[in-house]
Each structure stands twice: as C-alpha cells, then as structure tokens.
Amino acid sequence: MKVACELIFNQLQLDILKEIGNIGAGNASSALSELLNKKIEMKVPRVRLVSFEDMMELYGNADKQVASIFLPFSGDLTGNMFFVLSVEKASVFIQHLPGMEQYSFQQAPYADLAISAFQELGNILAGSYLTALSEFLRLSIYPSVPGVSIDMFGAIISYGLIEISKVSDHAIVIDTEINDPFSLDGNEFIKGHFLLLPDPNSFQKIFSSLGVNS
Amino acid sequence: MLETKKTIKVGIADMKVAKAPNILRTAGLGSCVGVILYDVNKKIAGMAHIMLPDSSLARGKTVHSAKYADTAIDALIQELEHVGVYKYHMKAKIAGGAQMFQVASKSEIMRIGPRNVEAVKREIQKYRIPIVAEDTGGSNGRTIEFNPENGVLTIRTVNLGIKEI
C-alpha cells in the first residue's frame, strides 16, 4: 500500500506524463507513417499505475504470443520502452519489404533477415520516440540497441519490471496505441502499442525539467 | 466420489501452496524462475515465481519475500512445513531464467535470467533439498504447471512445444 502511494501523482503531473506519451509516440508514428506511406492514427495515451500481475496480463494472458521490440534507455532518464504488436501485424510489416512478401512470424525459426528488418523498425520507432522526448524535456536520453523477441507477453514485459521491482510492486506505464484508420475490412492493418516504463527515480527529473514540483 | 480439480494461479513475485488434485500454474516466465518444492507422498507442493536473485537489491522499505530467491525459498519451505511437509522429504524442480533478448549490451538486466537460476540453486542447496529436474536458460518464455499428485512439471513454450520433467 505504501509503495503504491509513493507513485500517486496529481492531475497536472498525470497530464504531463500523458503529454510525454503524446510527444514521443506522435513522433514515432509520423516516422512509421512515412516509412510505410500510410496514415496512422494515434489514440490518446493512457497513464496507469499497474500492479506487476496486471502488467503481465495487460493485453490478455501472460503467455499470449506477441512480437516485441525492447529498448532500455539511460542518461538523465532511465527506463524501458517496448513496442508490442500481434504476431500477425508484425508479419504484415515485414511483408512490406522486397522479397519478404510471403513471410510470416507464425512459425519459428525466423529468418535472420526478417528479424533484422523488424529490429530496424524498432530502431526507427524507438529512436524517434526518445529523441522527441529528449528534446522536449531537455534531458539526455541514450537508447541502446533494440532487442527483438517473438514470444509470451509476460516473459517479455517482465524485463521492464526488473529495475522497478527493486523499489515497488507497481509500475507506471505510459501506453499509446496506434492503428490504421483506413482499414477496409475493419481488420486494422496496423495496431500496436508503445509502452514507456520510466524507472521510479526518473519521474522527479521529468517534472522538475518542466518546472513542476511534486 | 467426484473431486473438483482446481488450477491455482501463481502470479509474478507470488507464491502458493496446493494439495492434489489441485495443480499449480504460473504463466509467462521470462528471466524469472519458477521454483517448485514438493512432497510426492503427501501430494503437496509449493510454487514461487521469483524475479530477482537477492533481497539486498531491494531499495524499498518493505521486502516482498516471494520476489527474491534468497527470501522466497525460505518462505516457501516455511509455508510447506506449516501444512505438515518435512524439509527432508522435499524435492525441487525449477524452470525459467531465460535470456529473452539478444542485446549486445553489458547491462545487468540482460544477465538477470542466469543470475536468478544461480541464486535459486544456491538457496535450495543450502537447505539440502535435491533439485531433481530443471529446464532453465535459453531464450524462450515458459508457462509451467505442476501436479502434486505425481510430481510432474509440464512446461509449455511458444516455439519448442510442451515437455514434461
């Protein structure tokens, strides 16, 4: 209970965290939109205080298979970023590349080229998300090389909880959903989530860089 | 007589004890390690889903015992003793501790899976409990189910199918 209280923010602070999701994911989805030459819609980010157990089941069961890009970052701000897609949607991305039209992530082993293409997508998205954030907050953020995993959501997201778990049993997640507004069959071409999980000690730095005291 | 069989869910940084015909299950183990201590004669088992190797890593004021290898094993033994299982009748099975991401970084987080496995083994051996089977390491997520009735641990992965140890 005590730990949860430490992570409760006032309305202004929540709005700031939402705005951070807006700025980061907005920049990343423009990059994606250019890359695919498709219009991409972004939902209003959600900021949630989530228990670890709920985090594991954020999009269904903890063992639901997803395609994910994982990007830890360091510098003035530290934390982890994830870009999570269903396996079907990740396959659709890859099928846009020359020579990969028939490719699918449904069945392992995955082709090196497909994994590396997916990783490059992650590089572009995560890089543009964090660059926007860094400029907005005037704080240094150093992204690392993104990791790719096509596996159980819980097994993947738990990497984002390790640092947080040393101080708390809850995480603040800034979740921005993107999708394709013009899908004809109602089956969206693109639907993914940007998840930003700042380490607990990063929140104060975010607020003070914007002149907001807690 | 019909007995209803329940699946008891063990969450992340959580632990539970169950008696047959109930079974224990934890889903989506990545770098975390699932530890089962059991007595097949009494058909009682305890399962913990451990996140970190050592409670000295904790920076918070309260230590959540199921989260760390050093405190979880101890707490699990106590819970089992509480329901009448003797330490010297206990056996252990472990699974998890994967490295899900092949990132060329020296970060501590990337090594957490193997470190969790080492810590769990060290703690279990401290109590002289034999580890009779394990499925650890690799780069796959695991969902595990333990049946206290026969001591079988079923492990499901996305790409490697299902196996029993």
mmCIF file of C-alpha atoms in Angstrom:
data_model
loop_
_atom_site.group_PDB
_atom_site.id
_atom_site.type_symbol
_atom_site.label_atom_id
_atom_site.label_comp_id
_atom_site.label_asym_id
_atom_site.label_seq_id
_atom_site.Cartn_x
_atom_site.Cartn_y
_atom_site.Cartn_z
ATOM 1 C CA MET A 1 0.000 0.000 0.000
ATOM 2 C CA LYS A 2 2.738 2.361 0.994
ATOM 3 C CA VAL A 3 4.657 1.864 -2.217
ATOM 4 C CA ALA A 4 1.564 2.484 -4.305
ATOM 5 C CA CYS A 5 1.075 5.801 -2.519
ATOM 6 C CA GLU A 6 4.573 6.903 -3.432
ATOM 7 C CA LEU A 7 3.668 6.613 -7.096
ATOM 8 C CA ILE A 8 0.432 8.552 -6.997
ATOM 9 C CA PHE A 9 0.536 11.775 -8.988
ATOM 10 C CA ASN A 10 -1.624 14.869 -9.050
ATOM 11 C CA GLN A 11 -3.657 15.809 -12.118
ATOM 12 C CA LEU A 12 -1.037 18.168 -13.512
ATOM 13 C CA GLN A 13 1.637 15.504 -13.235
ATOM 14 C CA LEU A 14 -0.606 12.922 -14.893
ATOM 15 C CA ASP A 15 -1.267 15.356 -17.724
ATOM 16 C CA ILE A 16 2.472 15.827 -18.142
ATOM 17 C CA LEU A 17 3.015 12.078 -18.378
ATOM 18 C CA LYS A 18 0.235 11.821 -20.957
ATOM 19 C CA GLU A 19 1.812 14.639 -22.923
ATOM 20 C CA ILE A 20 5.100 12.773 -22.880
ATOM 21 C CA GLY A 21 3.341 9.789 -24.443
ATOM 22 C CA ASN A 22 1.775 12.115 -26.990
ATOM 23 C CA ILE A 23 5.045 13.716 -27.997
ATOM 24 C CA GLY A 24 7.089 10.541 -28.135
ATOM 25 C CA ALA A 25 4.556 8.287 -29.812
ATOM 26 C CA GLY A 26 3.452 11.123 -32.117
ATOM 27 C CA ASN A 27 6.964 11.466 -33.450
ATOM 28 C CA ALA A 28 7.398 7.707 -33.751
ATOM 29 C CA SER A 29 4.122 7.232 -35.582
ATOM 30 C CA SER A 30 4.975 10.010 -38.069
ATOM 31 C CA ALA A 31 8.209 8.156 -38.757
ATOM 32 C CA LEU A 32 6.266 4.947 -39.221
ATOM 33 C CA SER A 33 3.718 6.654 -41.399
ATOM 34 C CA GLU A 34 6.482 7.923 -43.703
ATOM 35 C CA LEU A 35 8.182 4.562 -43.752
ATOM 36 C CA LEU A 36 5.041 2.715 -44.813
ATOM 37 C CA ASN A 37 3.459 5.579 -46.706
ATOM 38 C CA LYS A 38 0.261 5.078 -44.739
ATOM 39 C CA LYS A 39 -1.770 7.296 -42.472
ATOM 40 C CA ILE A 40 -1.561 6.237 -38.855
ATOM 41 C CA GLU A 41 -3.936 7.164 -36.102
ATOM 42 C CA MET A 42 -2.778 7.587 -32.548
ATOM 43 C CA LYS A 43 -5.024 7.209 -29.545
ATOM 44 C CA VAL A 44 -4.750 9.474 -26.517
ATOM 45 C CA PRO A 45 -2.080 7.932 -24.296
ATOM 46 C CA ARG A 46 -3.146 6.247 -21.094
ATOM 47 C CA VAL A 47 -1.130 6.616 -17.928
ATOM 48 C CA ARG A 48 -1.730 3.861 -15.451
ATOM 49 C CA LEU A 49 -0.399 2.646 -12.155
ATOM 50 C CA VAL A 50 -0.378 -1.102 -12.691
ATOM 51 C CA SER A 51 0.473 -3.954 -10.343
ATOM 52 C CA PHE A 52 3.066 -6.363 -11.750
ATOM 53 C CA GLU A 53 0.426 -9.051 -12.087
ATOM 54 C CA ASP A 54 -1.846 -6.765 -14.108
ATOM 55 C CA MET A 55 1.155 -5.672 -16.151
ATOM 56 C CA MET A 56 1.783 -9.295 -17.159
ATOM 57 C CA GLU A 57 -1.805 -9.514 -18.394
ATOM 58 C CA LEU A 58 -2.100 -6.063 -19.945
ATOM 59 C CA TYR A 59 -3.265 -7.434 -23.317
ATOM 60 C CA GLY A 60 -4.636 -10.835 -22.388
ATOM 61 C CA ASN A 61 -2.912 -13.791 -20.792
ATOM 62 C CA ALA A 62 0.702 -13.577 -19.691
ATOM 63 C CA ASP A 63 1.529 -16.343 -22.169
ATOM 64 C CA LYS A 64 -0.086 -14.699 -25.176
ATOM 65 C CA GLN A 65 2.379 -14.635 -28.065
ATOM 66 C CA VAL A 66 3.409 -11.164 -29.277
ATOM 67 C CA ALA A 67 6.140 -9.581 -31.370
ATOM 68 C CA SER A 68 8.068 -7.053 -29.378
ATOM 69 C CA ILE A 69 10.900 -4.596 -29.579
ATOM 70 C CA PHE A 70 12.579 -3.840 -26.277
ATOM 71 C CA LEU A 71 14.663 -0.772 -25.726
ATOM 72 C CA PRO A 72 16.276 0.092 -22.416
ATOM 73 C CA PHE A 73 17.481 3.683 -22.206
ATOM 74 C CA SER A 74 19.861 5.509 -19.914
ATOM 75 C CA GLY A 75 21.146 9.021 -19.318
ATOM 76 C CA ASP A 76 19.292 11.673 -17.305
ATOM 77 C CA LEU A 77 16.217 9.496 -17.710
ATOM 78 C CA THR A 78 16.381 5.744 -17.321
ATOM 79 C CA GLY A 79 13.772 3.140 -18.053
ATOM 80 C CA ASN A 80 12.494 0.828 -20.734
ATOM 81 C CA MET A 81 10.452 1.174 -23.863
ATOM 82 C CA PHE A 82 8.527 -1.529 -25.662
ATOM 83 C CA PHE A 83 6.788 -1.614 -28.992
ATOM 84 C CA VAL A 84 4.331 -4.508 -28.940
ATOM 85 C CA LEU A 85 2.389 -5.935 -31.866
ATOM 86 C CA SER A 86 0.425 -9.066 -32.501
ATOM 87 C CA VAL A 87 2.391 -11.664 -34.454
ATOM 88 C CA GLU A 88 0.041 -11.182 -37.428
ATOM 89 C CA LYS A 89 0.653 -7.424 -37.541
ATOM 90 C CA ALA A 90 4.414 -7.864 -37.222
ATOM 91 C CA SER A 91 4.271 -10.218 -40.206
ATOM 92 C CA VAL A 92 2.352 -7.604 -42.202
ATOM 93 C CA PHE A 93 5.132 -5.080 -41.532
ATOM 94 C CA ILE A 94 7.751 -7.447 -42.798
ATOM 95 C CA GLN A 95 5.702 -8.344 -45.868
ATOM 96 C CA HIS A 96 6.094 -4.741 -46.995
ATOM 97 C CA LEU A 97 9.773 -5.328 -47.631
ATOM 98 C CA PRO A 98 11.037 -6.536 -51.007
ATOM 99 C CA GLY A 99 11.487 -10.287 -51.137
ATOM 100 C CA MET A 100 9.575 -10.793 -47.859
ATOM 101 C CA GLU A 101 6.043 -10.719 -49.278
ATOM 102 C CA GLN A 102 5.301 -14.274 -48.184
ATOM 103 C CA TYR A 103 6.995 -14.072 -44.839
ATOM 104 C CA SER A 104 5.241 -14.782 -41.568
ATOM 105 C CA PHE A 105 6.367 -14.771 -37.943
ATOM 106 C CA GLN A 106 3.862 -17.514 -37.115
ATOM 107 C CA GLN A 107 6.413 -20.285 -37.158
ATOM 108 C CA ALA A 108 9.943 -20.403 -35.750
ATOM 109 C CA PRO A 109 12.776 -20.460 -36.696
ATOM 110 C CA TYR A 110 12.526 -16.937 -38.037
ATOM 111 C CA ALA A 111 14.656 -15.751 -40.947
ATOM 112 C CA ASP A 112 17.583 -13.574 -39.889
ATOM 113 C CA LEU A 113 16.595 -11.003 -42.475
ATOM 114 C CA ALA A 114 13.061 -10.726 -41.077
ATOM 115 C CA ILE A 115 14.318 -10.352 -37.521
ATOM 116 C CA SER A 116 16.832 -7.755 -38.569
ATOM 117 C CA ALA A 117 14.184 -5.846 -40.538
ATOM 118 C CA PHE A 118 11.902 -5.893 -37.515
ATOM 119 C CA GLN A 119 14.768 -4.723 -35.333
ATOM 120 C CA GLU A 120 15.436 -1.860 -37.736
ATOM 121 C CA LEU A 121 11.797 -0.864 -37.488
ATOM 122 C CA GLY A 122 12.275 -0.828 -33.736
ATOM 123 C CA ASN A 123 15.356 1.311 -34.075
ATOM 124 C CA ILE A 124 13.475 3.905 -36.084
ATOM 125 C CA LEU A 125 10.433 3.948 -33.827
ATOM 126 C CA ALA A 126 12.218 3.915 -30.524
ATOM 127 C CA GLY A 127 14.814 6.396 -31.713
ATOM 128 C CA SER A 128 12.197 8.890 -32.844
ATOM 129 C CA TYR A 129 10.130 8.427 -29.672
ATOM 130 C CA LEU A 130 13.073 9.050 -27.387
ATOM 131 C CA THR A 131 14.543 11.864 -29.480
ATOM 132 C CA ALA A 132 11.281 13.784 -29.231
ATOM 133 C CA LEU A 133 11.189 13.189 -25.503
ATOM 134 C CA SER A 134 14.763 14.244 -25.012
ATOM 135 C CA GLU A 135 14.234 17.487 -26.939
ATOM 136 C CA PHE A 136 11.003 18.299 -25.150
ATOM 137 C CA LEU A 137 12.403 17.685 -21.680
ATOM 138 C CA ARG A 138 15.898 18.964 -22.466
ATOM 139 C CA LEU A 139 17.286 15.882 -20.785
ATOM 140 C CA SER A 140 19.782 13.433 -22.222
ATOM 141 C CA ILE A 141 18.424 10.023 -23.112
ATOM 142 C CA TYR A 142 20.678 7.339 -24.577
ATOM 143 C CA PRO A 143 18.880 4.493 -26.286
ATOM 144 C CA SER A 144 20.598 1.111 -26.522
ATOM 145 C CA VAL A 145 20.410 -1.297 -29.446
ATOM 146 C CA PRO A 146 16.864 -2.657 -29.535
ATOM 147 C CA GLY A 147 16.200 -6.277 -28.705
ATOM 148 C CA VAL A 148 13.628 -8.326 -30.591
ATOM 149 C CA SER A 149 11.556 -11.148 -29.179
ATOM 150 C CA ILE A 150 8.563 -13.011 -30.534
ATOM 151 C CA ASP A 151 7.321 -14.824 -27.502
ATOM 152 C CA MET A 152 4.994 -14.669 -24.477
ATOM 153 C CA PHE A 153 3.982 -11.144 -23.465
ATOM 154 C CA GLY A 154 4.621 -11.776 -19.767
ATOM 155 C CA ALA A 155 8.092 -13.180 -20.403
ATOM 156 C CA ILE A 156 8.934 -10.075 -22.430
ATOM 157 C CA ILE A 157 7.391 -7.339 -20.288
ATOM 158 C CA SER A 158 8.952 -8.671 -17.096
ATOM 159 C CA TYR A 159 12.280 -7.226 -18.328
ATOM 160 C CA GLY A 160 10.704 -3.803 -17.992
ATOM 161 C CA LEU A 161 9.820 -4.525 -14.361
ATOM 162 C CA ILE A 162 13.190 -5.649 -13.051
ATOM 163 C CA GLU A 163 14.586 -2.228 -12.174
ATOM 164 C CA ILE A 164 11.209 -1.036 -10.851
ATOM 165 C CA SER A 165 10.776 -4.186 -8.766
ATOM 166 C CA LYS A 166 13.689 -3.180 -6.566
ATOM 167 C CA VAL A 167 11.625 -0.308 -5.165
ATOM 168 C CA SER A 168 7.996 -1.140 -5.836
ATOM 169 C CA ASP A 169 5.366 -3.730 -6.729
ATOM 170 C CA HIS A 170 3.700 -1.380 -9.184
ATOM 171 C CA ALA A 171 4.768 0.276 -12.412
ATOM 172 C CA ILE A 172 3.679 3.472 -14.117
ATOM 173 C CA VAL A 173 3.041 2.672 -17.742
ATOM 174 C CA ILE A 174 2.501 5.279 -20.430
ATOM 175 C CA ASP A 175 0.638 3.345 -23.093
ATOM 176 C CA THR A 176 -0.018 4.784 -26.564
ATOM 177 C CA GLU A 177 -1.985 2.742 -29.050
ATOM 178 C CA ILE A 178 -1.603 3.303 -32.769
ATOM 179 C CA ASN A 179 -3.688 1.952 -35.599
ATOM 180 C CA ASP A 180 -4.649 2.411 -39.201
ATOM 181 C CA PRO A 181 -7.846 4.461 -39.603
ATOM 182 C CA PHE A 182 -8.489 3.385 -43.192
ATOM 183 C CA SER A 183 -8.615 -0.361 -42.986
ATOM 184 C CA LEU A 184 -11.339 -1.510 -45.360
ATOM 185 C CA ASP A 185 -12.311 -4.764 -43.728
ATOM 186 C CA GLY A 186 -12.305 -3.393 -40.200
ATOM 187 C CA ASN A 187 -9.310 -5.603 -39.598
ATOM 188 C CA GLU A 188 -6.711 -2.979 -38.907
ATOM 189 C CA PHE A 189 -3.524 -3.133 -40.861
ATOM 190 C CA ILE A 190 -1.507 -1.666 -38.057
ATOM 191 C CA LYS A 191 -2.294 -1.910 -34.404
ATOM 192 C CA GLY A 192 0.449 -1.655 -31.872
ATOM 193 C CA HIS A 193 1.326 -0.259 -28.503
ATOM 194 C CA PHE A 194 4.184 1.939 -27.410
ATOM 195 C CA LEU A 195 4.839 1.294 -23.744
ATOM 196 C CA LEU A 196 7.074 3.618 -21.798
ATOM 197 C CA LEU A 197 8.142 2.431 -18.353
ATOM 198 C CA PRO A 198 10.323 5.040 -16.684
ATOM 199 C CA ASP A 199 12.311 3.914 -13.655
ATOM 200 C CA PRO A 200 10.856 5.359 -10.428
ATOM 201 C CA ASN A 201 13.678 7.867 -9.967
ATOM 202 C CA SER A 202 13.009 9.360 -13.425
ATOM 203 C CA PHE A 203 9.654 10.907 -12.593
ATOM 204 C CA GLN A 204 11.110 13.665 -10.457
ATOM 205 C CA LYS A 205 13.522 14.558 -13.257
ATOM 206 C CA ILE A 206 10.667 14.750 -15.752
ATOM 207 C CA PHE A 207 8.638 17.052 -13.526
ATOM 208 C CA SER A 208 11.483 19.294 -12.467
ATOM 209 C CA SER A 209 12.724 19.711 -16.030
ATOM 210 C CA LEU A 210 9.307 21.226 -16.752
ATOM 211 C CA GLY A 211 9.330 23.350 -13.628
ATOM 212 C CA VAL A 212 6.692 21.339 -11.808
ATOM 213 C CA ASN A 213 7.337 20.414 -8.227
ATOM 214 C CA SER A 214 5.712 17.484 -6.557
ATOM 215 C CA MET B 1 -16.596 -39.645 -5.475
ATOM 216 C CA LEU B 2 -16.047 -36.711 -7.753
ATOM 217 C CA GLU B 3 -13.288 -34.355 -6.788
ATOM 218 C CA THR B 4 -13.107 -30.944 -8.353
ATOM 219 C CA LYS B 5 -9.683 -30.139 -9.652
ATOM 220 C CA LYS B 6 -8.613 -26.522 -9.454
ATOM 221 C CA THR B 7 -5.738 -24.740 -11.120
ATOM 222 C CA ILE B 8 -4.163 -22.401 -8.630
ATOM 223 C CA LYS B 9 -2.586 -19.403 -10.272
ATOM 224 C CA VAL B 10 0.760 -18.137 -9.060
ATOM 225 C CA GLY B 11 1.405 -14.542 -10.142
ATOM 226 C CA ILE B 12 4.729 -12.799 -10.677
ATOM 227 C CA ALA B 13 6.584 -12.307 -7.358
ATOM 228 C CA ASP B 14 3.967 -14.555 -5.781
ATOM 229 C CA MET B 15 3.876 -17.988 -4.117
ATOM 230 C CA LYS B 16 1.184 -20.571 -3.419
ATOM 231 C CA VAL B 17 0.831 -23.996 -1.847
ATOM 232 C CA ALA B 18 -1.520 -26.663 -3.223
ATOM 233 C CA LYS B 19 -2.590 -30.209 -2.452
ATOM 234 C CA ALA B 20 -3.656 -32.802 -5.068
ATOM 235 C CA PRO B 21 -5.902 -32.922 -7.053
ATOM 236 C CA ASN B 22 -5.287 -29.188 -7.440
ATOM 237 C CA ILE B 23 -2.463 -28.067 -9.659
ATOM 238 C CA LEU B 24 -0.190 -25.024 -9.573
ATOM 239 C CA ARG B 25 0.388 -22.815 -12.600
ATOM 240 C CA THR B 26 2.441 -19.752 -13.439
ATOM 241 C CA ALA B 27 2.407 -18.120 -16.875
ATOM 242 C CA GLY B 28 4.930 -16.147 -18.894
ATOM 243 C CA LEU B 29 8.207 -16.862 -17.117
ATOM 244 C CA GLY B 30 10.997 -14.999 -18.890
ATOM 245 C CA SER B 31 14.046 -14.139 -16.823
ATOM 246 C CA CYS B 32 12.053 -15.096 -13.738
ATOM 247 C CA VAL B 33 12.423 -18.557 -12.234
ATOM 248 C CA GLY B 34 9.581 -20.824 -11.203
ATOM 249 C CA VAL B 35 10.527 -22.950 -8.204
ATOM 250 C CA ILE B 36 8.526 -25.934 -7.003
ATOM 251 C CA LEU B 37 9.177 -27.642 -3.683
ATOM 252 C CA TYR B 38 7.079 -30.741 -3.136
ATOM 253 C CA ASP B 39 6.493 -33.993 -1.322
ATOM 254 C CA VAL B 40 5.015 -36.565 -3.664
ATOM 255 C CA ASN B 41 3.956 -38.873 -0.805
ATOM 256 C CA LYS B 42 1.905 -36.173 0.832
ATOM 257 C CA LYS B 43 0.923 -34.823 -2.617
ATOM 258 C CA ILE B 44 1.570 -31.269 -1.502
ATOM 259 C CA ALA B 45 3.582 -28.689 -3.421
ATOM 260 C CA GLY B 46 4.534 -25.033 -3.234
ATOM 261 C CA MET B 47 5.402 -22.820 -6.194
ATOM 262 C CA ALA B 48 7.139 -19.425 -6.302
ATOM 263 C CA HIS B 49 7.617 -17.063 -9.269
ATOM 264 C CA ILE B 50 10.904 -15.347 -8.435
ATOM 265 C CA MET B 51 12.033 -12.096 -10.118
ATOM 266 C CA LEU B 52 15.378 -11.173 -8.581
ATOM 267 C CA PRO B 53 18.357 -13.071 -7.146
ATOM 268 C CA ASP B 54 18.904 -11.239 -3.908
ATOM 269 C CA SER B 55 16.796 -9.189 -1.488
ATOM 270 C CA SER B 56 19.771 -6.909 -0.861
ATOM 271 C CA LEU B 57 18.860 -5.410 -4.257
ATOM 272 C CA ALA B 58 15.690 -4.053 -2.695
ATOM 273 C CA ARG B 59 15.658 -0.315 -2.172
ATOM 274 C CA GLY B 60 12.146 -0.079 -0.819
ATOM 275 C CA LYS B 61 11.286 -0.219 2.841
ATOM 276 C CA THR B 62 9.279 -3.423 2.693
ATOM 277 C CA VAL B 63 10.730 -6.656 1.325
ATOM 278 C CA HIS B 64 8.231 -8.726 -0.579
ATOM 279 C CA SER B 65 9.554 -12.202 0.151
ATOM 280 C CA ALA B 66 8.331 -14.091 -2.933
ATOM 281 C CA LYS B 67 10.167 -11.656 -5.204
ATOM 282 C CA TYR B 68 13.747 -12.656 -4.318
ATOM 283 C CA ALA B 69 15.491 -16.023 -4.478
ATOM 284 C CA ASP B 70 17.040 -15.743 -1.006
ATOM 285 C CA THR B 71 13.786 -14.890 0.762
ATOM 286 C CA ALA B 72 11.345 -16.878 -1.405
ATOM 287 C CA ILE B 73 12.891 -20.323 -0.881
ATOM 288 C CA ASP B 74 12.954 -19.764 2.852
ATOM 289 C CA ALA B 75 9.331 -18.565 2.903
ATOM 290 C CA LEU B 76 8.173 -21.444 0.692
ATOM 291 C CA ILE B 77 9.806 -24.011 2.989
ATOM 292 C CA GLN B 78 8.107 -22.425 5.989
ATOM 293 C CA GLU B 79 4.709 -22.475 4.301
ATOM 294 C CA LEU B 80 5.123 -26.146 3.394
ATOM 295 C CA GLU B 81 6.288 -27.032 6.904
ATOM 296 C CA HIS B 82 3.222 -25.249 8.178
ATOM 297 C CA VAL B 83 0.996 -27.725 6.309
ATOM 298 C CA GLY B 84 2.981 -30.716 7.523
ATOM 299 C CA VAL B 85 5.659 -31.328 4.887
ATOM 300 C CA TYR B 86 9.091 -32.120 6.311
ATOM 301 C CA LYS B 87 12.074 -30.360 4.800
ATOM 302 C CA TYR B 88 13.984 -33.622 4.372
ATOM 303 C CA HIS B 89 11.120 -35.086 2.331
ATOM 304 C CA MET B 90 11.068 -32.145 -0.065
ATOM 305 C CA LYS B 91 12.277 -32.289 -3.634
ATOM 306 C CA ALA B 92 12.689 -29.369 -6.019
ATOM 307 C CA LYS B 93 12.060 -28.676 -9.683
ATOM 308 C CA ILE B 94 12.918 -25.392 -11.357
ATOM 309 C CA ALA B 95 12.206 -23.728 -14.710
ATOM 310 C CA GLY B 96 12.808 -20.336 -16.305
ATOM 311 C CA GLY B 97 15.754 -17.944 -16.176
ATOM 312 C CA ALA B 98 15.763 -17.289 -19.902
ATOM 313 C CA GLN B 99 17.518 -14.508 -21.736
ATOM 314 C CA MET B 100 14.697 -13.288 -23.944
ATOM 315 C CA PHE B 101 16.622 -10.594 -25.788
ATOM 316 C CA GLN B 102 19.945 -10.978 -27.532
ATOM 317 C CA VAL B 103 21.126 -7.448 -26.915
ATOM 318 C CA ALA B 104 24.782 -6.576 -27.307
ATOM 319 C CA SER B 105 24.853 -4.760 -24.012
ATOM 320 C CA LYS B 106 26.635 -5.498 -20.792
ATOM 321 C CA SER B 107 23.683 -4.358 -18.755
ATOM 322 C CA GLU B 108 22.901 -6.214 -15.578
ATOM 323 C CA ILE B 109 19.312 -6.673 -16.694
ATOM 324 C CA MET B 110 20.362 -8.837 -19.627
ATOM 325 C CA ARG B 111 22.147 -11.234 -17.278
ATOM 326 C CA ILE B 112 19.286 -11.421 -14.798
ATOM 327 C CA GLY B 113 17.941 -14.798 -16.000
ATOM 328 C CA PRO B 114 21.143 -16.781 -15.453
ATOM 329 C CA ARG B 115 21.760 -14.925 -12.190
ATOM 330 C CA ASN B 116 18.299 -15.856 -10.962
ATOM 331 C CA VAL B 117 18.952 -19.526 -11.754
ATOM 332 C CA GLU B 118 22.311 -19.497 -9.932
ATOM 333 C CA ALA B 119 20.764 -17.835 -6.890
ATOM 334 C CA VAL B 120 17.792 -20.203 -6.755
ATOM 335 C CA LYS B 121 20.076 -23.253 -6.935
ATOM 336 C CA ARG B 122 22.354 -21.890 -4.239
ATOM 337 C CA GLU B 123 19.412 -21.266 -1.917
ATOM 338 C CA ILE B 124 17.808 -24.671 -2.489
ATOM 339 C CA GLN B 125 21.133 -26.432 -1.915
ATOM 340 C CA LYS B 126 21.586 -24.509 1.297
ATOM 341 C CA TYR B 127 18.639 -26.486 2.700
ATOM 342 C CA ARG B 128 19.954 -29.760 1.206
ATOM 343 C CA ILE B 129 16.857 -30.172 -0.914
ATOM 344 C CA PRO B 130 17.640 -32.153 -4.090
ATOM 345 C CA ILE B 131 16.854 -30.488 -7.426
ATOM 346 C CA VAL B 132 15.532 -33.478 -9.344
ATOM 347 C CA ALA B 133 14.738 -31.741 -12.628
ATOM 348 C CA GLU B 134 15.232 -28.374 -14.292
ATOM 349 C CA ASP B 135 14.505 -26.594 -17.531
ATOM 350 C CA THR B 136 16.400 -23.336 -17.379
ATOM 351 C CA GLY B 137 18.174 -20.841 -19.616
ATOM 352 C CA GLY B 138 17.646 -20.498 -23.338
ATOM 353 C CA SER B 139 15.721 -17.653 -24.925
ATOM 354 C CA ASN B 140 12.118 -18.806 -24.608
ATOM 355 C CA GLY B 141 9.265 -17.811 -22.374
ATOM 356 C CA ARG B 142 7.730 -20.629 -20.351
ATOM 357 C CA THR B 143 4.373 -21.401 -18.787
ATOM 358 C CA ILE B 144 4.589 -24.115 -16.176
ATOM 359 C CA GLU B 145 2.108 -26.381 -14.411
ATOM 360 C CA PHE B 146 2.890 -28.667 -11.530
ATOM 361 C CA ASN B 147 0.785 -31.615 -10.485
ATOM 362 C CA PRO B 148 1.323 -32.534 -6.799
ATOM 363 C CA GLU B 149 -0.389 -35.891 -7.466
ATOM 364 C CA ASN B 150 2.510 -37.315 -9.495
ATOM 365 C CA GLY B 151 5.224 -34.657 -9.244
ATOM 366 C CA VAL B 152 5.179 -33.908 -12.962
ATOM 367 C CA LEU B 153 6.106 -30.418 -14.160
ATOM 368 C CA THR B 154 4.649 -29.533 -17.552
ATOM 369 C CA ILE B 155 6.406 -26.772 -19.470
ATOM 370 C CA ARG B 156 4.868 -25.000 -22.423
ATOM 371 C CA THR B 157 6.848 -22.713 -24.727
ATOM 372 C CA VAL B 158 5.833 -20.817 -27.845
ATOM 373 C CA ASN B 159 8.254 -22.488 -30.233
ATOM 374 C CA LEU B 160 9.529 -25.621 -28.558
ATOM 375 C CA GLY B 161 6.207 -27.238 -27.751
ATOM 376 C CA ILE B 162 5.304 -28.913 -24.492
ATOM 377 C CA LYS B 163 7.516 -31.079 -22.347
ATOM 378 C CA GLU B 164 7.302 -32.816 -19.002
ATOM 379 C CA ILE B 165 10.100 -33.055 -16.484
#
